[in-house]
Tab-separated table of C-alpha atoms and ligand atoms in Angstrom:
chain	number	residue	atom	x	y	z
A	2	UNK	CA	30.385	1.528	11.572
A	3	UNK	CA	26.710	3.093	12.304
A	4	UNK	CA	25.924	5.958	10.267
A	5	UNK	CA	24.872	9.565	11.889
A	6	UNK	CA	21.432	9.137	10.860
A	7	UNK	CA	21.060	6.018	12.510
A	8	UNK	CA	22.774	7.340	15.314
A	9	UNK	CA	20.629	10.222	15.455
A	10	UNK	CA	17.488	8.667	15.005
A	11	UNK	CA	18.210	5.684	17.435
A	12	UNK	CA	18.710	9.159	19.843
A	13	UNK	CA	15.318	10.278	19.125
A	14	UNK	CA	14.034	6.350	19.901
A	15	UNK	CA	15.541	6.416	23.217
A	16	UNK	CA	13.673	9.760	24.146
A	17	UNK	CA	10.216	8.294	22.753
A	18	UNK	CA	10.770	5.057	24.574
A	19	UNK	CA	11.749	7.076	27.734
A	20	UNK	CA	8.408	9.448	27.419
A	21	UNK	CA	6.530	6.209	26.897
A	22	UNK	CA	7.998	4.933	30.440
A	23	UNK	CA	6.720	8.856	31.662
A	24	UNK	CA	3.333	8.057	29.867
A	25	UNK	CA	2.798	5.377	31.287
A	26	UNK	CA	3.533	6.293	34.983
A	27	UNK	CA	1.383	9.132	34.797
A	28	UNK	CA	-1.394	6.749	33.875
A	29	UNK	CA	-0.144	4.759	36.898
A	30	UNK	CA	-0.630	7.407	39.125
A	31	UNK	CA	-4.054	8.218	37.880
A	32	UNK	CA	-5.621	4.704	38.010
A	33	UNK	CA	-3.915	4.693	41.550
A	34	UNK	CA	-5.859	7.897	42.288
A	35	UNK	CA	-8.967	6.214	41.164
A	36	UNK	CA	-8.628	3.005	43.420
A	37	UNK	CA	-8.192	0.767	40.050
A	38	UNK	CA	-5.306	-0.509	41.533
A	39	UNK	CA	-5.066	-3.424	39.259
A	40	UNK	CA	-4.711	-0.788	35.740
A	41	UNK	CA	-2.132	0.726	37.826
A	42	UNK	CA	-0.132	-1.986	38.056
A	43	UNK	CA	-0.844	-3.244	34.596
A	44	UNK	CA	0.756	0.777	34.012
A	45	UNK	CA	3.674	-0.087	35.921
A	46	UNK	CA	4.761	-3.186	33.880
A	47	UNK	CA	4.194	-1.246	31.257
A	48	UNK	CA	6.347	1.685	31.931
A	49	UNK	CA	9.129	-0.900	33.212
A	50	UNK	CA	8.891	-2.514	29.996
A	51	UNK	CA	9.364	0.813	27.897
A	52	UNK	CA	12.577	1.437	29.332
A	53	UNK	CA	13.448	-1.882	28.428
A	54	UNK	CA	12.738	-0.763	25.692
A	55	UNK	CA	14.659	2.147	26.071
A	56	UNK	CA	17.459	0.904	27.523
A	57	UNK	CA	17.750	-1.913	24.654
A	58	UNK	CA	18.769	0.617	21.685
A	59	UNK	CA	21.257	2.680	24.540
A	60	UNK	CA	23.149	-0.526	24.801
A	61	UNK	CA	23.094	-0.741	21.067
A	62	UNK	CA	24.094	2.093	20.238
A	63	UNK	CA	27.007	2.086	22.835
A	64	UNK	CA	27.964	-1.668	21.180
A	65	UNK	CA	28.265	0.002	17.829
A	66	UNK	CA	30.233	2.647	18.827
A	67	UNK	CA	27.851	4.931	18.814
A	68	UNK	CA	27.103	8.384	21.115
A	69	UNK	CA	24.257	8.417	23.305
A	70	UNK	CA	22.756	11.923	24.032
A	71	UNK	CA	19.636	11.841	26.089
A	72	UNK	CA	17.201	14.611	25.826
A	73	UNK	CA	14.612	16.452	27.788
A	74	UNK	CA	11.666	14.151	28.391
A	75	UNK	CA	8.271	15.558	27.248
A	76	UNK	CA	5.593	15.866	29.840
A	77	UNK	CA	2.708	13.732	29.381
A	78	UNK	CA	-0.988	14.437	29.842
A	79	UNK	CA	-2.006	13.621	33.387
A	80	UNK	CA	-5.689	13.671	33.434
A	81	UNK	CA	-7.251	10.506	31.815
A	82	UNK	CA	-11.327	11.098	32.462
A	83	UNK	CA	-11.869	7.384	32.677
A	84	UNK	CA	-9.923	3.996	32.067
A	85	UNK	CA	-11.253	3.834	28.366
A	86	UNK	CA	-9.854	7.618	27.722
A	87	UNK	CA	-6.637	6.509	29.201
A	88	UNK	CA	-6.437	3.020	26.929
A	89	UNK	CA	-7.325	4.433	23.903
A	90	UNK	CA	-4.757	7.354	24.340
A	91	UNK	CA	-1.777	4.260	25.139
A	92	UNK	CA	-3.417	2.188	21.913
A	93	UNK	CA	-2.599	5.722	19.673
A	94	UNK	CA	0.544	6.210	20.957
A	95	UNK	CA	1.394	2.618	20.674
A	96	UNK	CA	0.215	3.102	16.967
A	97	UNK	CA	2.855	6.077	16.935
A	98	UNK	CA	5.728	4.371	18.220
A	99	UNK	CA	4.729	1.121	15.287
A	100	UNK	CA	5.425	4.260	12.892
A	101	UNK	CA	8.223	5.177	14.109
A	102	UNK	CA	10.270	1.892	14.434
A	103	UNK	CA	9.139	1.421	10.494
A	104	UNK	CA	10.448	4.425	10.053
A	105	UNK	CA	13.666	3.467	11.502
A	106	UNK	CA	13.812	-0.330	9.649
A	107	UNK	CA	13.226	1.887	6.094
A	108	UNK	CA	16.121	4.619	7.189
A	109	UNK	CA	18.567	1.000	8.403
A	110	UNK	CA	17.253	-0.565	4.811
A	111	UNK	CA	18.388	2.510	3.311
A	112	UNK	CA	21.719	2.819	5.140
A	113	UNK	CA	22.400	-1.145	3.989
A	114	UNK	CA	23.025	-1.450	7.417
A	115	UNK	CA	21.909	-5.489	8.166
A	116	UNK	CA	23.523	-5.311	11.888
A	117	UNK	CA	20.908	-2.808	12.613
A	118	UNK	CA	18.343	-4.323	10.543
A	119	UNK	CA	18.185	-7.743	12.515
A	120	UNK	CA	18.356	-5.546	16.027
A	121	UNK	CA	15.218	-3.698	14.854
A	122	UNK	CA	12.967	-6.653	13.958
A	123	UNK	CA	12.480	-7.801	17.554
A	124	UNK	CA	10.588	-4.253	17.847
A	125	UNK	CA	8.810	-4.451	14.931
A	126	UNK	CA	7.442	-8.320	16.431
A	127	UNK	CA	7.766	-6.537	19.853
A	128	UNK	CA	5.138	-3.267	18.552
A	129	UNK	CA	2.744	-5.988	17.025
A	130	UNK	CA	2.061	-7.476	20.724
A	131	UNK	CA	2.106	-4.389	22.314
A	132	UNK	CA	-0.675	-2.774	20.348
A	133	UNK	CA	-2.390	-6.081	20.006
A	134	UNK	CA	-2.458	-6.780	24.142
A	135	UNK	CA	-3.761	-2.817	24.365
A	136	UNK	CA	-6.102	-2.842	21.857
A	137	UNK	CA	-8.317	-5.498	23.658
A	138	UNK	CA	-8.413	-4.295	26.583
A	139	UNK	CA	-10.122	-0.656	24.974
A	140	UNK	CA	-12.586	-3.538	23.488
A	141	UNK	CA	-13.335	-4.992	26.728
A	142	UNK	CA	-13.693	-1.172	28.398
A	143	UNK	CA	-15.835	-0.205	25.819
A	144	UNK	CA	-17.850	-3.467	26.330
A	145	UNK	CA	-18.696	-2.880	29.776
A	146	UNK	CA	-19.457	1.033	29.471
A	147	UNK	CA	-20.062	2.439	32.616
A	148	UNK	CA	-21.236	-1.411	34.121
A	149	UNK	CA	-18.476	-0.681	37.909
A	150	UNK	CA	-18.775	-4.564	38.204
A	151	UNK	CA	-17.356	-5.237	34.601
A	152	UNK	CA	-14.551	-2.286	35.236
A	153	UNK	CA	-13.377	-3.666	38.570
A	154	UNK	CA	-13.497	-7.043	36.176
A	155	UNK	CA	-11.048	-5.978	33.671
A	156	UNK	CA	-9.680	-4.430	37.199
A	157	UNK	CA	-8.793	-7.589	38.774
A	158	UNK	CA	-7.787	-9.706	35.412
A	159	UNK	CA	-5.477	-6.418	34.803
A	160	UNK	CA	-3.431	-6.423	38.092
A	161	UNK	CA	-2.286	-9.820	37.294
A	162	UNK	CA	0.507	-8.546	35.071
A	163	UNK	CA	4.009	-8.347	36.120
A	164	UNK	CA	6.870	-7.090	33.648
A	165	UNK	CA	10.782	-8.907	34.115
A	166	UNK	CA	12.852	-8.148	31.697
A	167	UNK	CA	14.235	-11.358	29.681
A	168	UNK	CA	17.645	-12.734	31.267
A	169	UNK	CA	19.748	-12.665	28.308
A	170	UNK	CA	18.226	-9.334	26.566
A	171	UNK	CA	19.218	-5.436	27.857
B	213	OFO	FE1	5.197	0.412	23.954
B	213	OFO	O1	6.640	-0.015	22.868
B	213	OFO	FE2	8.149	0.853	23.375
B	213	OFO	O2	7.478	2.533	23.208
């Protein structure tokens, strides 16, 4: 059986994975303002694949018997200033969420819970690649400065992303 603390702090997971679906939409909707139309759909994959994310540990949780309770969502920022603004703010909250699944593996580690422990290691792989793929594009944005050719660039090379979540995962 799942402990309460797990149970409680796989909660709070679901919420952050939820606001980083809401995060990430309202970056959508800014690019989209801004005619990058190619960051706003790398944004969309993005927020579909944070509530694969989300919806990951809520099937967990249910599988272990546990409760969920969703909370209020947070409202994210919605003015971004320009794309490197925007990707730096996703790399440090990418950097947040890396905390806080650690924070989770220690708390399963603790709780000598090993189901729980094997479940959270494809997010601790998973948080490596997500920083990783966000990280480079804030080095290619703050390669090309202001240069509008090299931004609709990383534009174009962007908008190739889609998101599908993996057949046998959710
Ligand atoms: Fe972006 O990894 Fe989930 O939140």
């Amino acid at each position: 059986m799942i402990s309460k603390k797990l149970i409680k702090a796989i909660n709070e997971q679901i919420n952050k994975e939820l606001f980083s679906e809401y995060l990430y939409i309202s970056m959508q909707a800014w690019f989209a303002n801004q005619n990058l139309d190619g960051m706003a759909a790398w944004m969309d994959a993005q927020g579909k694949e944070e509530r694969f994310h989300a919806m990951k540990f809520f099937n967990y949780l249910i599988e272990r018997g546990g409760k969920v309770e969703l909370k209020a969502i947070a409202t994210p920022t919605v003015e971004f200033d320009n794309p490197l603004k925007a990707f730096k703010m996703a790399l440090e909250h990418e950097q947040f969420i890396t905390k806080s699944i650690n924070e989770l593996m220690d708390l399963a580690i603790k709780e000598n819970d090993h189901a729980t422990r094997s479940f959270l290691q494809w997010y601790v792989d998973e948080q490596v690649e997500e920083e990783a793929s966000v990280d480079r594009i804030v080095n290619m944005l703050k390669m090309v400065g202001e240069n509008g050719h090299g931004i609709m660039m990383i534009d174009r090379e962007l908008g190739q992303r889609t998101f599908s979540a993996p057949a046998t995962e959710e």
